[in-house]
PDB file of C-alpha atoms in Angstrom:
ATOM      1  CA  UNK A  30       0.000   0.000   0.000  1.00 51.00           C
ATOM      2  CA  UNK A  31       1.148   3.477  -0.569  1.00 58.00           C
ATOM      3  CA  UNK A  32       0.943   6.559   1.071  1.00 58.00           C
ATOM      4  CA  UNK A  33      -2.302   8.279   0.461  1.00 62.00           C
ATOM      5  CA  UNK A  34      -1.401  11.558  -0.560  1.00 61.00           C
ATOM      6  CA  UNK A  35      -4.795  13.045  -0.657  1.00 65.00           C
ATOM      7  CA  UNK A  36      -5.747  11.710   2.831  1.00 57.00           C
ATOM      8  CA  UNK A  37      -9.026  13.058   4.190  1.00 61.00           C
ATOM      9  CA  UNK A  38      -7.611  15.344   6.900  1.00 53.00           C
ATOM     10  CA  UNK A  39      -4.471  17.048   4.407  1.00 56.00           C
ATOM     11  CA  UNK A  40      -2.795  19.076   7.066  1.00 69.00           C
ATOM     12  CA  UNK A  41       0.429  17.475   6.437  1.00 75.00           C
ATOM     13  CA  UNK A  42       3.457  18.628   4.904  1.00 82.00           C
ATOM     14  CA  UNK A  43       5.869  15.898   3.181  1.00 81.00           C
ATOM     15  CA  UNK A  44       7.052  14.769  -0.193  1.00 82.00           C
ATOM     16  CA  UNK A  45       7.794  11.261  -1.933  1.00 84.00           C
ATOM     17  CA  UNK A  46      11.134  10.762  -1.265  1.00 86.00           C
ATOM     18  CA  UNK A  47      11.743   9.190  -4.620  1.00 88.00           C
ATOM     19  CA  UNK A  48       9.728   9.067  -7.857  1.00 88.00           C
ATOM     20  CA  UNK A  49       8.268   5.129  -7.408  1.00 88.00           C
ATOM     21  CA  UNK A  50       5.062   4.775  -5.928  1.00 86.00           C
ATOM     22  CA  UNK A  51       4.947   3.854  -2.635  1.00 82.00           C
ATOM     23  CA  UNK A  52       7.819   5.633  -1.731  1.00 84.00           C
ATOM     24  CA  UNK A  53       7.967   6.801   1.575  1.00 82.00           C
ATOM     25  CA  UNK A  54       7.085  10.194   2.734  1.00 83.00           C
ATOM     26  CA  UNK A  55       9.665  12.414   4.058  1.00 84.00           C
ATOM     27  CA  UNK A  56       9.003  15.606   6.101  1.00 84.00           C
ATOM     28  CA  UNK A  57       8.923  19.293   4.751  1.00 85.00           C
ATOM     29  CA  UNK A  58      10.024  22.040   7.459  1.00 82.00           C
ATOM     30  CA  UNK A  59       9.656  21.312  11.007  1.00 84.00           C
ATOM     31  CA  UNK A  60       9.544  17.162  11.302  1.00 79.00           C
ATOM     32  CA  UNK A  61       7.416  17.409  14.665  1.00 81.00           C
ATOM     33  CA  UNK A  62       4.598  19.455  13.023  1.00 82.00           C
ATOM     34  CA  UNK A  63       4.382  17.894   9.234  1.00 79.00           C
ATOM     35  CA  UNK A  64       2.366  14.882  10.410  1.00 83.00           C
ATOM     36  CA  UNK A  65       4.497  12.319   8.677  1.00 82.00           C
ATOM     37  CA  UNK A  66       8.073  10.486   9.950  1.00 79.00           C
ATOM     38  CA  UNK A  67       9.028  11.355  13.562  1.00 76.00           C
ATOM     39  CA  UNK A  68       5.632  13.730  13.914  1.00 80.00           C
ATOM     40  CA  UNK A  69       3.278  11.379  12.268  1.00 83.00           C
ATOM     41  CA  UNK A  70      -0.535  11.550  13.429  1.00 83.00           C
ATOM     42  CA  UNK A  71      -3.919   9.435  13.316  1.00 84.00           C
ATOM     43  CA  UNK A  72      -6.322  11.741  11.585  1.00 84.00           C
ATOM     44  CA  UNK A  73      -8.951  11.037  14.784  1.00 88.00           C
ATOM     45  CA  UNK A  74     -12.299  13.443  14.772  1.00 89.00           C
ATOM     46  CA  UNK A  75     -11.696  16.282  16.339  1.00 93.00           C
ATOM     47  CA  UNK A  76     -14.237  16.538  19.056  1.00 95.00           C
ATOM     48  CA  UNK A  77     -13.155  15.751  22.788  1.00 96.00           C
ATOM     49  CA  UNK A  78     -13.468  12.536  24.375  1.00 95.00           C
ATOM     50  CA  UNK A  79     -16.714  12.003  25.967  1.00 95.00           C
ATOM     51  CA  UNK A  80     -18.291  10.397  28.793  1.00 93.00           C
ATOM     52  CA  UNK A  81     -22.135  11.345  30.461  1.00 92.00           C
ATOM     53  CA  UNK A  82     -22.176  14.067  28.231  1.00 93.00           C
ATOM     54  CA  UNK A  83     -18.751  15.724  29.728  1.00 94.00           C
ATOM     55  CA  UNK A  84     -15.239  15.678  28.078  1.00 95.00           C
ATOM     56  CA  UNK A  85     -13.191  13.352  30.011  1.00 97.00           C
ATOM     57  CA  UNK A  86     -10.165  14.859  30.040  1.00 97.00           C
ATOM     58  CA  UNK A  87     -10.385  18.935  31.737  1.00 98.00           C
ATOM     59  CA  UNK A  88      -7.749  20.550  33.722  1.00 98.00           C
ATOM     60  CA  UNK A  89      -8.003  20.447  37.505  1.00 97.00           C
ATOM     61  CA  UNK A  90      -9.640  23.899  37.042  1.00 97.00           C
ATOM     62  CA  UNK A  91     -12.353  22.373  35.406  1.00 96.00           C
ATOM     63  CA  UNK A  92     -12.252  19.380  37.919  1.00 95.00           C
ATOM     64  CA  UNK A  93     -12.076  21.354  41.176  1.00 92.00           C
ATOM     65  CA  UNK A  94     -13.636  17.524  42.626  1.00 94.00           C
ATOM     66  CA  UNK A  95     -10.143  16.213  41.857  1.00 95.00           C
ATOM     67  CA  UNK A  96      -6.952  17.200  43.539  1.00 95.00           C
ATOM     68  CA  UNK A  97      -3.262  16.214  43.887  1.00 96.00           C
ATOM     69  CA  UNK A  98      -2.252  13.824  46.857  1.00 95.00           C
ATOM     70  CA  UNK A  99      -0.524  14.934  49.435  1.00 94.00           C
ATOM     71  CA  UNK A 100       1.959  12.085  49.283  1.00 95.00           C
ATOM     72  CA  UNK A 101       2.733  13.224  45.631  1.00 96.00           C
ATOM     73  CA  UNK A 102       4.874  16.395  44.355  1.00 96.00           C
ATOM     74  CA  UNK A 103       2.133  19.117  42.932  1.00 97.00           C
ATOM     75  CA  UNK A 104       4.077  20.591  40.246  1.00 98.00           C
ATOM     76  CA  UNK A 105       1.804  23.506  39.458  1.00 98.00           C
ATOM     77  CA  UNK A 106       4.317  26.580  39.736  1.00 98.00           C
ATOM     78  CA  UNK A 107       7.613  24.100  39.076  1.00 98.00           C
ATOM     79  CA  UNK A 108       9.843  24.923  35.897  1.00 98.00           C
ATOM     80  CA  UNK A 109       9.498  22.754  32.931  1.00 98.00           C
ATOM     81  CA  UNK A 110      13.035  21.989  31.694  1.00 98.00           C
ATOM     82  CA  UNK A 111      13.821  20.628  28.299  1.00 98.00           C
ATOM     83  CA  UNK A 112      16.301  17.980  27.132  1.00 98.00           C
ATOM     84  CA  UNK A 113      19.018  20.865  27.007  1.00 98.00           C
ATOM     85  CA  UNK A 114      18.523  21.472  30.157  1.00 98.00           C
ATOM     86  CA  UNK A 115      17.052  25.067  29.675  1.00 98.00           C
ATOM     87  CA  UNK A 116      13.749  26.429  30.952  1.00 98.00           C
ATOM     88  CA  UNK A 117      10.573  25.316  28.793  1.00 98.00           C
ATOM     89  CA  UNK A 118       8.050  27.232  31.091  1.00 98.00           C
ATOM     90  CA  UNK A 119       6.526  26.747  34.037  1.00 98.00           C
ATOM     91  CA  UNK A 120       3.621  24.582  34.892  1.00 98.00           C
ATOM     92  CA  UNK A 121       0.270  26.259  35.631  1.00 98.00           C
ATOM     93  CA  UNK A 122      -2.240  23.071  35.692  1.00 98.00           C
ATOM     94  CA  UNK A 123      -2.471  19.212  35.661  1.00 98.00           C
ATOM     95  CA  UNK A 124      -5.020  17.717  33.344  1.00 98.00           C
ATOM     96  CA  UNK A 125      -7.370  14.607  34.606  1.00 98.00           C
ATOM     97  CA  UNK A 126      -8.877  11.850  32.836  1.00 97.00           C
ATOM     98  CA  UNK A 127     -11.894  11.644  34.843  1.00 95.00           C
ATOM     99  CA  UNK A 128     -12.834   7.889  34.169  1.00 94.00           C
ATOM    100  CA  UNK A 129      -9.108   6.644  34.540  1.00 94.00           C
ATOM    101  CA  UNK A 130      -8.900   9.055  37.586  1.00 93.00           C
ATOM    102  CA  UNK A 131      -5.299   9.565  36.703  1.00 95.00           C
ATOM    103  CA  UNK A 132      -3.300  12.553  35.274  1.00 97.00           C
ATOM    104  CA  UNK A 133      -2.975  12.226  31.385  1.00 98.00           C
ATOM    105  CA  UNK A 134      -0.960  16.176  30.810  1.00 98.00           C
ATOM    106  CA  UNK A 135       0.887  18.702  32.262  1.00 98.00           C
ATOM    107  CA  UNK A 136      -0.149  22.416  31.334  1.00 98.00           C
ATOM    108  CA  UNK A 137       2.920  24.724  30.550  1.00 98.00           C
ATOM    109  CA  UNK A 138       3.146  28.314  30.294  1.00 98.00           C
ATOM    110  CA  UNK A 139       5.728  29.079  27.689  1.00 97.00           C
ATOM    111  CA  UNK A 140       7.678  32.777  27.731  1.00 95.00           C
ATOM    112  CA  UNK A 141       5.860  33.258  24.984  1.00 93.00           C
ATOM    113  CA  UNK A 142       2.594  33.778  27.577  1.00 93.00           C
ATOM    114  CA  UNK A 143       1.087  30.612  25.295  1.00 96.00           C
ATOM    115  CA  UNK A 144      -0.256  27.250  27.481  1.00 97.00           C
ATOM    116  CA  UNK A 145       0.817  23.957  26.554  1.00 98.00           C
ATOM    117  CA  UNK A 146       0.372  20.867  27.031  1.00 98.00           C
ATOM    118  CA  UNK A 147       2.885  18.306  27.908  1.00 98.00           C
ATOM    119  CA  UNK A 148       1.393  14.210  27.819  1.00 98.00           C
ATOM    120  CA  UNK A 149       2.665  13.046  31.903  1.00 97.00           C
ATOM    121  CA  UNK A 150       4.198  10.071  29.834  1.00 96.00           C
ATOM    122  CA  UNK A 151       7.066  12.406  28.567  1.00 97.00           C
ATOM    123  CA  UNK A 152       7.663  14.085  32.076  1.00 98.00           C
ATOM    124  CA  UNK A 153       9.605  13.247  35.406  1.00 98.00           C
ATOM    125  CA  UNK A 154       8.367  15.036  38.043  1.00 98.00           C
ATOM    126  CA  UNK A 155      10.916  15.853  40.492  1.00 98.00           C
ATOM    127  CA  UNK A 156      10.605  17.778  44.199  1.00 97.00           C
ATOM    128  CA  UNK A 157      11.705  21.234  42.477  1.00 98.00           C
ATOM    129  CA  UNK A 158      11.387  21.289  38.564  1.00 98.00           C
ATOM    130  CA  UNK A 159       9.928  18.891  36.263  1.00 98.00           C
ATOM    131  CA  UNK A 160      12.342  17.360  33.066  1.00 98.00           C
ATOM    132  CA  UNK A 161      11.439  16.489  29.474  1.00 98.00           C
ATOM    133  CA  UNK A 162      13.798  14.395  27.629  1.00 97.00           C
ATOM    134  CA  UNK A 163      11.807  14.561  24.296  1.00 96.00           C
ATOM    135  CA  UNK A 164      11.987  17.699  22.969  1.00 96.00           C
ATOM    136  CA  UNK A 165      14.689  20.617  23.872  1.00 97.00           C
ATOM    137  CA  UNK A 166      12.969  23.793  25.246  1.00 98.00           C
ATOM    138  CA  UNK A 167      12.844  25.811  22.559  1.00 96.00           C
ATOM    139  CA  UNK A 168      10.505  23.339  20.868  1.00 96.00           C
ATOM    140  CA  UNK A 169       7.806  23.935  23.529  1.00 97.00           C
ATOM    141  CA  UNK A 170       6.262  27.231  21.855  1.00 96.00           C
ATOM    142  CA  UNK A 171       5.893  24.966  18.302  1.00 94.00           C
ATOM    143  CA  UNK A 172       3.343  22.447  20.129  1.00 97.00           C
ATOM    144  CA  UNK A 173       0.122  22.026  18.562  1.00 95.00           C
ATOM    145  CA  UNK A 174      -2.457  24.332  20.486  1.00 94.00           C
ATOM    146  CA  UNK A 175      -5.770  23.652  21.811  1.00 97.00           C
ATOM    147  CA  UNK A 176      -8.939  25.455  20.359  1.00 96.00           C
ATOM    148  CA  UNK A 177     -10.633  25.430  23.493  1.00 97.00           C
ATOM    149  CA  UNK A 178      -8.486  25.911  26.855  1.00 97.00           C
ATOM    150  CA  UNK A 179     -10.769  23.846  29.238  1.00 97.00           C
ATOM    151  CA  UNK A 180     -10.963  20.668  27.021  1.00 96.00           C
ATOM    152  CA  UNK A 181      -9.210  18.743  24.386  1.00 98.00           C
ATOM    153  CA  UNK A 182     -10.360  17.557  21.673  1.00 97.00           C
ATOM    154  CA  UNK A 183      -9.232  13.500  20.290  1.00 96.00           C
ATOM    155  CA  UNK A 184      -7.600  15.371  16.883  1.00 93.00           C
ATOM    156  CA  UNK A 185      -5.743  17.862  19.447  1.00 96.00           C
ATOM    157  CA  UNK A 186      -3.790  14.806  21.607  1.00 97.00           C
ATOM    158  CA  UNK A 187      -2.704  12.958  18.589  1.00 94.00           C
ATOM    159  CA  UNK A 188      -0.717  15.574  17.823  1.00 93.00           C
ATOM    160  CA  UNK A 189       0.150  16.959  20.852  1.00 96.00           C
ATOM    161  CA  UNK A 190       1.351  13.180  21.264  1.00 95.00           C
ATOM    162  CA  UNK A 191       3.292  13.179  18.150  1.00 93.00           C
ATOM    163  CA  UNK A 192       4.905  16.016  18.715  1.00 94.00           C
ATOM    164  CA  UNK A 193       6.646  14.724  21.556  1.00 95.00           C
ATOM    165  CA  UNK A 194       6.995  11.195  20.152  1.00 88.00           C
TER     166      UNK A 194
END
């Protein structure tokens, strides 16, 4: 099977990387935001996940019901730090999975004055500052962005998830 290079959702930016078909697709500009290779994306539907008639997944904000232990690190106010060991940003909310009743992203404020998210997965949280190995810091202002600040949508954490991947 080849690459589809009319696929439904065409917010992808690649080229054959030779002139046979089924050659592979190789990234044009930034690799963690053309949607093919190292940045490469499910085209899900872009609505959030649901469950009752709520999204699932909200920031604590949202889910004032839901908290942090007090056995655990909170790391709302800790600096993000990139695999170059620079500061990313600093973390301003955690982001619950209501069903799973377990954290599923970090939210990062960015110099920039943009929020991020960050999936847990790709994060070490430590007493004082929490480290990304993924990405270096400067990468942190590309991530994709969320339409709505109190929810995600399915679309939304595929490539949030890429982009780290």
């Amino acid at each position: 099977m080849s690459p589809d290079v009319n696929r439904p959702d065409g917010d992808y930016s690649a080229v054959p990387a030779h002139r046979f078909n089924g050659a592979p697709l190789e990234p044009v500009g930034d690799p963690l935001l053309a949607g093919v290779g190292p940045g490469a994306w499910a085209a899900r539907a872009d609505i959030p996940d649901m469950h009752e008639g709520h999204a699932k997944i909200v920031p604590l904000r949202v889910a004032a019901d839901h908290g942090v232990s007090t056995r655990d690190t909170d790391p709302r106010g800790l600096t993000v730090f990139g695999a170059d060991g620079q500061a990313a940003g600093q973390v301003t909310d955690l982001w619950i999975d209501r069903c799973e009743m377990l954290f599923r992203y970090i939210e990062v404020q960015v110099p920039a004055g943009t929020r991020v998210l960050l999936p847990i997965a790709f994060s070490v949280i430590r007493r004082n500052q929490v480290e990304v190995n993924a990405v270096y810091a400067r990468h942190f202002a590309a991530v994709p962005a969320l339409r709505n600040p109190n929810q995600v949508t399915k679309l939304e954490e595929e490539k949030i998830s890429a982009y780290y991947g």
